[in-house]
Coordinates of C-alpha atoms in Angstrom, one line a residue:
M1 CA 8.4 9.9 -8.6
L2 CA 6.2 7.8 -7.3
I3 CA 7.6 6.2 -3.6
D4 CA 5.9 2.8 -3.5
D5 CA 8.3 1.1 -1.3
V6 CA 9.8 2.6 2.0
T7 CA 10.8 1.5 5.8
I8 CA 10.1 3.4 8.7
T9 CA 10.3 3.4 12.7
V10 CA 7.4 4.1 14.5
A11 CA 7.3 4.8 18.2
A12 CA 4.1 5.2 20.6
G13 CA 4.0 7.9 23.4
H14 CA 5.2 6.6 27.0
G15 CA 2.6 6.6 30.0
G16 CA 3.0 9.6 32.0
M17 CA 4.3 8.9 35.6
G18 CA 2.0 8.8 38.6
A19 CA 2.2 11.5 41.4
V20 CA 2.9 11.1 45.1
A21 CA 1.2 14.0 46.7
F22 CA -0.8 14.8 49.9
N23 CA -3.7 17.0 50.5
T24 CA -3.2 19.8 52.9
N25 CA -6.7 20.3 53.7
L26 CA -7.3 19.4 57.2
M27 CA -10.8 18.2 56.5
S28 CA -9.4 15.4 54.0
L29 CA -6.0 14.8 54.6
G30 CA -4.9 11.7 52.6
P31 CA -3.1 10.7 49.3
A32 CA -4.0 13.0 46.6
G33 CA -1.6 12.0 43.5
G34 CA -3.0 11.9 40.1
S35 CA -2.2 9.0 37.8
G36 CA -0.1 9.6 34.2
G37 CA -1.9 9.6 31.2
L38 CA -1.8 7.2 28.3
G39 CA 0.8 7.3 25.7
G40 CA -0.5 8.3 22.1
S41 CA -0.8 5.4 19.8
V42 CA 0.3 5.2 15.9
F43 CA -2.5 4.7 13.1
V44 CA -2.0 4.0 9.6
E45 CA -5.2 5.1 7.2
G46 CA -5.7 4.7 3.7
V47 CA -6.3 7.5 1.5
S48 CA -6.9 7.9 -2.3
D49 CA -3.6 9.7 -3.1
L50 CA -1.2 7.4 -4.5
S51 CA 1.7 9.5 -3.9
A52 CA 1.2 9.7 0.0
L53 CA 4.2 7.2 0.6
N54 CA 6.4 10.2 -0.8
N55 CA 5.9 11.9 2.4
F56 CA 8.1 9.0 4.3
R57 CA 11.0 9.4 1.7
Y58 CA 12.9 11.5 4.2
R59 CA 11.2 11.7 7.5
K60 CA 11.7 8.0 8.6
V61 CA 11.1 8.4 12.6
H62 CA 7.3 8.9 13.8
K63 CA 6.8 9.1 17.3
A64 CA 3.4 10.0 19.1
K65 CA 3.3 12.1 22.2
D66 CA 4.0 11.0 25.7
G67 CA 1.3 10.9 28.4
E68 CA 1.8 13.4 30.6
N69 CA 2.7 12.8 34.7
G70 CA 0.3 13.0 37.0
R71 CA -0.3 16.0 39.7
P72 CA -1.6 16.7 43.0
Q73 CA -5.2 17.4 43.8
F74 CA -6.1 13.9 42.3
K75 CA -5.3 15.5 38.7
D76 CA -4.6 12.7 36.3
G77 CA -1.9 13.9 33.4
H78 CA -3.6 14.5 30.1
D79 CA -3.2 11.4 27.5
G80 CA -0.8 11.7 24.6
V81 CA -1.9 12.8 21.5
D82 CA -2.2 10.0 18.6
I83 CA -0.7 10.0 15.3
T84 CA -2.3 9.0 12.2
L85 CA 0.1 8.2 8.8
K86 CA -1.5 8.3 5.6
V87 CA -0.9 5.8 3.0
P88 CA -2.3 4.9 -0.4
V89 CA -5.1 2.1 -0.2
G90 CA -3.4 -1.1 -1.5
T91 CA -0.4 -0.3 1.2
V92 CA 0.5 -4.0 2.6
I93 CA 2.0 -2.7 6.0
H94 CA 5.0 -5.6 6.8
F95 CA 6.0 -5.6 10.6
L96 CA 9.5 -6.1 10.8
T97 CA 10.1 -5.8 14.2
K98 CA 7.9 -4.9 16.9
R99 CA 8.8 -4.0 20.6
S100 CA 6.2 -4.2 23.4
H101 CA 6.7 -3.1 27.1
T102 CA 5.2 -4.5 30.5
E103 CA 5.7 -3.9 34.0
A104 CA 7.7 -7.0 34.1
G105 CA 10.0 -6.0 31.1
S106 CA 10.0 -5.6 26.9
H107 CA 9.6 -8.4 24.3
E108 CA 10.7 -8.1 20.5
T109 CA 9.4 -10.0 18.1
K110 CA 10.3 -9.9 14.4
E111 CA 8.4 -10.4 11.1
G112 CA 4.7 -10.2 12.7
E113 CA 1.7 -10.6 10.8
D114 CA 1.2 -8.3 7.5
R115 CA -1.8 -5.9 7.3
E116 CA -3.1 -4.3 4.5
I117 CA -5.4 -1.4 3.7
V118 CA -7.8 -2.0 0.9
R119 CA -10.3 1.1 1.4
V120 CA -10.2 4.7 1.8
G121 CA -10.6 5.8 5.3
E122 CA -9.7 2.0 6.7
R123 CA -7.3 2.4 9.7
I124 CA -5.2 0.1 11.5
L125 CA -3.4 0.8 15.1
V126 CA 0.2 0.0 14.6
V127 CA 1.7 0.6 17.9
Q128 CA -0.1 1.5 21.6
G129 CA 1.1 4.3 23.5
G130 CA 2.2 2.8 27.2
R131 CA -0.4 3.0 30.1
G132 CA 0.0 5.6 32.9
G133 CA 1.6 5.0 36.2
K134 CA -1.1 5.2 39.3
G135 CA -0.6 8.1 41.6
N136 CA -0.6 7.3 45.2
F137 CA -4.2 7.8 45.7
Q138 CA -4.6 4.7 44.1
F139 CA -3.0 2.9 46.6
R140 CA -4.7 4.3 49.9
S141 CA -6.2 1.3 52.1
S142 CA -7.6 0.9 55.5
T143 CA -4.0 0.0 56.5
N144 CA -1.8 2.2 54.6
T145 CA -3.8 6.1 54.5
S146 CA -0.4 7.6 53.6
P147 CA 1.1 5.7 50.9
R148 CA 4.0 6.8 49.1
Q149 CA 3.7 4.1 46.4
F150 CA 3.5 5.0 42.7
Q151 CA 4.0 3.7 39.7
E152 CA 6.4 4.7 36.5
G153 CA 4.5 4.9 33.3
I154 CA 4.6 2.0 30.6
S155 CA 6.8 2.6 27.8
G156 CA 5.0 2.7 24.3
E157 CA 5.2 0.4 21.8
E158 CA 8.1 0.8 19.0
A159 CA 8.0 -1.0 15.4
T160 CA 9.8 -0.8 12.3
L161 CA 7.5 -1.3 9.4
R162 CA 7.8 -1.7 5.6
L163 CA 5.3 -0.1 4.0
E164 CA 4.7 -1.7 0.4
L165 CA 2.0 -0.2 -2.3
K166 CA 0.6 -2.4 -4.3
L167 CA -1.7 -0.7 -7.0
I168 CA -5.5 -1.9 -7.0
A169 CA -6.4 -1.4 -10.8
D170 CA -9.3 -3.2 -12.5
V171 CA -6.9 -3.6 -15.7
G172 CA -3.5 -3.7 -15.8
L173 CA -1.5 -3.4 -19.2
I174 CA 1.3 -5.5 -19.4
G175 CA 4.3 -6.0 -22.0
L176 CA 7.6 -5.7 -22.9
P177 CA 9.2 -2.3 -23.3
N178 CA 7.9 -0.4 -26.0
A179 CA 4.8 -2.4 -26.7
G180 CA 2.5 0.9 -26.9
K181 CA 0.9 0.3 -23.6
S182 CA 1.6 4.3 -22.3
S183 CA -0.4 5.4 -26.1
L184 CA -3.0 2.8 -25.4
L185 CA -3.5 4.3 -21.6
N186 CA -3.7 7.9 -22.8
E187 CA -6.2 7.2 -25.7
L188 CA -8.4 5.5 -23.4
T189 CA -8.3 7.4 -20.6
N190 CA -5.9 10.9 -21.1
A191 CA -3.6 9.7 -18.5
K192 CA -0.8 11.6 -20.1
S193 CA 1.6 9.1 -19.6
K194 CA 5.1 9.5 -21.3
V195 CA 5.2 8.1 -24.7
A196 CA 8.6 7.9 -26.9
N197 CA 9.7 5.3 -29.0
Y198 CA 12.4 3.8 -26.8
A199 CA 12.4 1.0 -24.2
F200 CA 11.5 1.7 -20.3
T201 CA 9.4 5.0 -21.3
T202 CA 7.5 4.2 -18.1
L203 CA 9.9 4.4 -15.1
E204 CA 6.7 4.1 -12.7
P205 CA 3.3 2.7 -12.9
N206 CA 0.6 5.4 -14.5
L207 CA -2.8 5.2 -13.7
G208 CA -6.0 6.5 -15.8
A209 CA -9.5 6.4 -15.2
Y210 CA -12.3 4.8 -17.6
Y211 CA -15.6 5.3 -16.5
E212 CA -15.6 3.6 -13.0
L213 CA -12.6 1.3 -13.8
I214 CA -8.5 2.5 -13.1
L215 CA -6.7 1.2 -15.4
A216 CA -2.9 1.0 -14.8
D217 CA 0.1 1.1 -17.2
L218 CA 2.8 -1.0 -15.7
P219 CA 6.3 -0.6 -16.6
G220 CA 8.0 -2.4 -19.3
L221 CA 8.9 -6.0 -18.0
I222 CA 11.8 -7.8 -19.8
E223 CA 13.3 -11.4 -19.3
G224 CA 14.5 -12.0 -16.0
A225 CA 12.0 -9.5 -14.5
S226 CA 11.0 -12.2 -11.7
S227 CA 14.5 -12.1 -10.3
G228 CA 15.2 -8.5 -10.5
K229 CA 16.4 -7.5 -13.9
G230 CA 15.5 -4.4 -15.8
L231 CA 12.8 -2.8 -13.6
G232 CA 12.1 -6.2 -12.0
I233 CA 10.1 -7.3 -9.0
K234 CA 10.0 -3.5 -8.3
F235 CA 6.5 -3.4 -10.7
L236 CA 5.6 -7.2 -10.7
R237 CA 4.0 -6.9 -7.4
H238 CA 1.7 -4.6 -9.0
V239 CA 0.2 -7.0 -11.4
E240 CA -0.9 -9.1 -8.2
R241 CA -3.9 -6.4 -7.5
T242 CA -5.5 -6.0 -11.0
N243 CA -8.2 -8.1 -11.9
T244 CA -7.9 -8.1 -15.7
L245 CA -4.5 -7.9 -17.8
F246 CA -4.0 -6.2 -21.2
H247 CA -1.2 -8.0 -22.5
L248 CA 0.2 -6.2 -25.6
V249 CA 2.7 -7.2 -27.9
S250 CA 4.2 -5.3 -30.5
A251 CA 3.5 -5.6 -34.2
E252 CA 7.0 -4.5 -35.2
S253 CA 8.6 -7.6 -32.9
E254 CA 10.5 -10.4 -35.0
D255 CA 9.4 -12.7 -32.9
I256 CA 5.7 -12.4 -31.6
A257 CA 5.1 -15.7 -29.9
D258 CA 8.6 -15.4 -28.1
D259 CA 7.5 -11.9 -26.9
Y260 CA 4.2 -13.1 -25.8
K261 CA 5.3 -16.5 -24.0
T262 CA 8.5 -14.1 -22.0
I263 CA 6.0 -12.1 -20.4
R264 CA 4.0 -15.1 -19.1
K265 CA 7.0 -16.5 -18.0
E266 CA 8.1 -14.0 -15.9
I267 CA 4.7 -13.2 -14.5
G268 CA 4.1 -17.2 -13.5
S269 CA 7.6 -17.3 -12.2
Y270 CA 6.8 -14.3 -9.6
N271 CA 3.4 -15.5 -8.9
K272 CA 2.0 -18.8 -10.6
A273 CA -2.1 -17.5 -9.8
L274 CA -1.2 -14.4 -11.8
L275 CA -1.6 -16.9 -14.6
K276 CA -4.8 -17.7 -14.0
K277 CA -6.2 -13.8 -14.3
Q278 CA -8.4 -12.9 -17.2
E279 CA -6.3 -11.7 -20.0
Y280 CA -6.8 -10.4 -23.1
V281 CA -4.3 -10.1 -25.9
F282 CA -3.4 -7.1 -28.1
L283 CA -1.4 -7.3 -31.0
S284 CA -0.4 -3.4 -30.9
K285 CA 1.1 -1.2 -33.4
T286 CA -0.5 -2.6 -36.5
D287 CA -0.1 0.7 -38.4
M288 CA 3.7 0.2 -38.2
V289 CA 3.6 -2.9 -40.4
D290 CA 1.9 -4.0 -43.6
A291 CA -1.5 -5.6 -43.4
K292 CA -0.1 -9.0 -44.6
D293 CA 2.5 -9.1 -41.8
A294 CA 0.1 -7.9 -39.2
K295 CA -2.4 -10.6 -40.3
K296 CA 0.2 -13.0 -39.9
K297 CA 1.2 -12.2 -36.5
L298 CA -2.5 -11.9 -35.4
A299 CA -3.0 -15.7 -36.3
A300 CA 0.3 -16.5 -34.5
L301 CA -1.0 -15.0 -31.5
K302 CA -4.4 -16.7 -31.7
R303 CA -2.6 -19.7 -31.6
L304 CA -1.8 -19.0 -28.1
N305 CA -4.5 -17.0 -26.8
R306 CA -8.3 -17.0 -28.3
N307 CA -8.8 -13.4 -26.7
V308 CA -6.6 -11.7 -29.1
L309 CA -7.3 -8.2 -31.2
A310 CA -5.3 -6.1 -33.5
V311 CA -5.2 -2.8 -32.2
S312 CA -3.8 0.8 -33.3
I313 CA -4.4 4.2 -31.7
H314 CA -5.0 5.6 -35.2
D315 CA -7.7 2.7 -35.6
W316 CA -11.1 4.0 -34.4
D317 CA -12.6 0.3 -35.0
A318 CA -10.2 -1.2 -32.9
L319 CA -10.3 1.2 -29.9
E320 CA -14.1 0.9 -30.1
K321 CA -13.4 -2.8 -29.7
V322 CA -11.3 -2.2 -27.0
K323 CA -13.9 -0.1 -25.1
K324 CA -16.6 -2.6 -25.7
I325 CA -14.4 -5.0 -23.6
L326 CA -13.8 -2.3 -21.0
N327 CA -17.6 -1.7 -21.1
K328 CA -18.2 -5.4 -19.7
I329 CA -15.6 -5.4 -17.3
K330 CA -17.1 -2.3 -15.7
E331 CA -20.5 -4.0 -16.1
K332 CA -19.4 -7.0 -14.1
K333 CA -17.8 -4.3 -11.4
I334 CA -20.9 -2.8 -10.9
G335 CA -22.8 -5.9 -10.8
R336 CA -20.4 -7.2 -8.1
E337 CA -20.9 -4.3 -6.3
N338 CA -24.5 -4.3 -6.3
S339 CA -24.8 -7.8 -5.3

């Protein structure tokens, strides 16, 4: 099961306490208390593993190490060890709450600025470790040669984070349940998606690779998905990150135009910008109806969108046409990366 939305709590380490100590060596009497170490910080780092959020399914609290206290003989405490949480590329980090601490007190903010991980290896600081307190050696002066002042360490920052994965794919396969998306993905990429003749076969996004392109089979949408019906908004967000849409409409449908319009309406209700994405429309499963019916339904779709192609996973010529479209998309991607 792919976890693509999880809420966790993160806490940075507290700064260590400064020490109060004095040198007992007669040749160098005076304060000798070391300062506390820095508290460890918490980072989030992008990885290619799409299942990385599964690690947070049961472990909801993550805390970095505290800094060590200062010690006698001018020895500062060691800094606390940072921790790095690995998340899939495409993860949006929502700061639901964040509490910061200073010598003057604490301050809490709610719903801070969202951050997102877009590259493997990208690293974002989410909570910073507290500063270590000064030992009494730092308070020495010409008028106070034996200070007993010291500082306690500052507490580390804390935050509640919502980690939301939005898949980054070159091509997203969309359509009503049982439109043939998984079958087409399998044929093009050997992704081994679950295939069966019933609605909602795909319960989570499936990915496949076609040379340099990533294709995502997005779970079947239905009327009302934008308001949470069926598999709902949980999967509509993945459409946001796809560059091109392959919209499949089953030739077995009784109302081709309505099926097409339903999906367009739902993605538009969720985010109007999605309607501007490049879209190719495929009349799928043409092998399941007679040729005359398929031709009639293809004409109906072409009245709604010019980029329409009849396709069946059993039709080699049709699949070659799909691959030709993918090759053009691939060439454009390579061109952008090299420019």
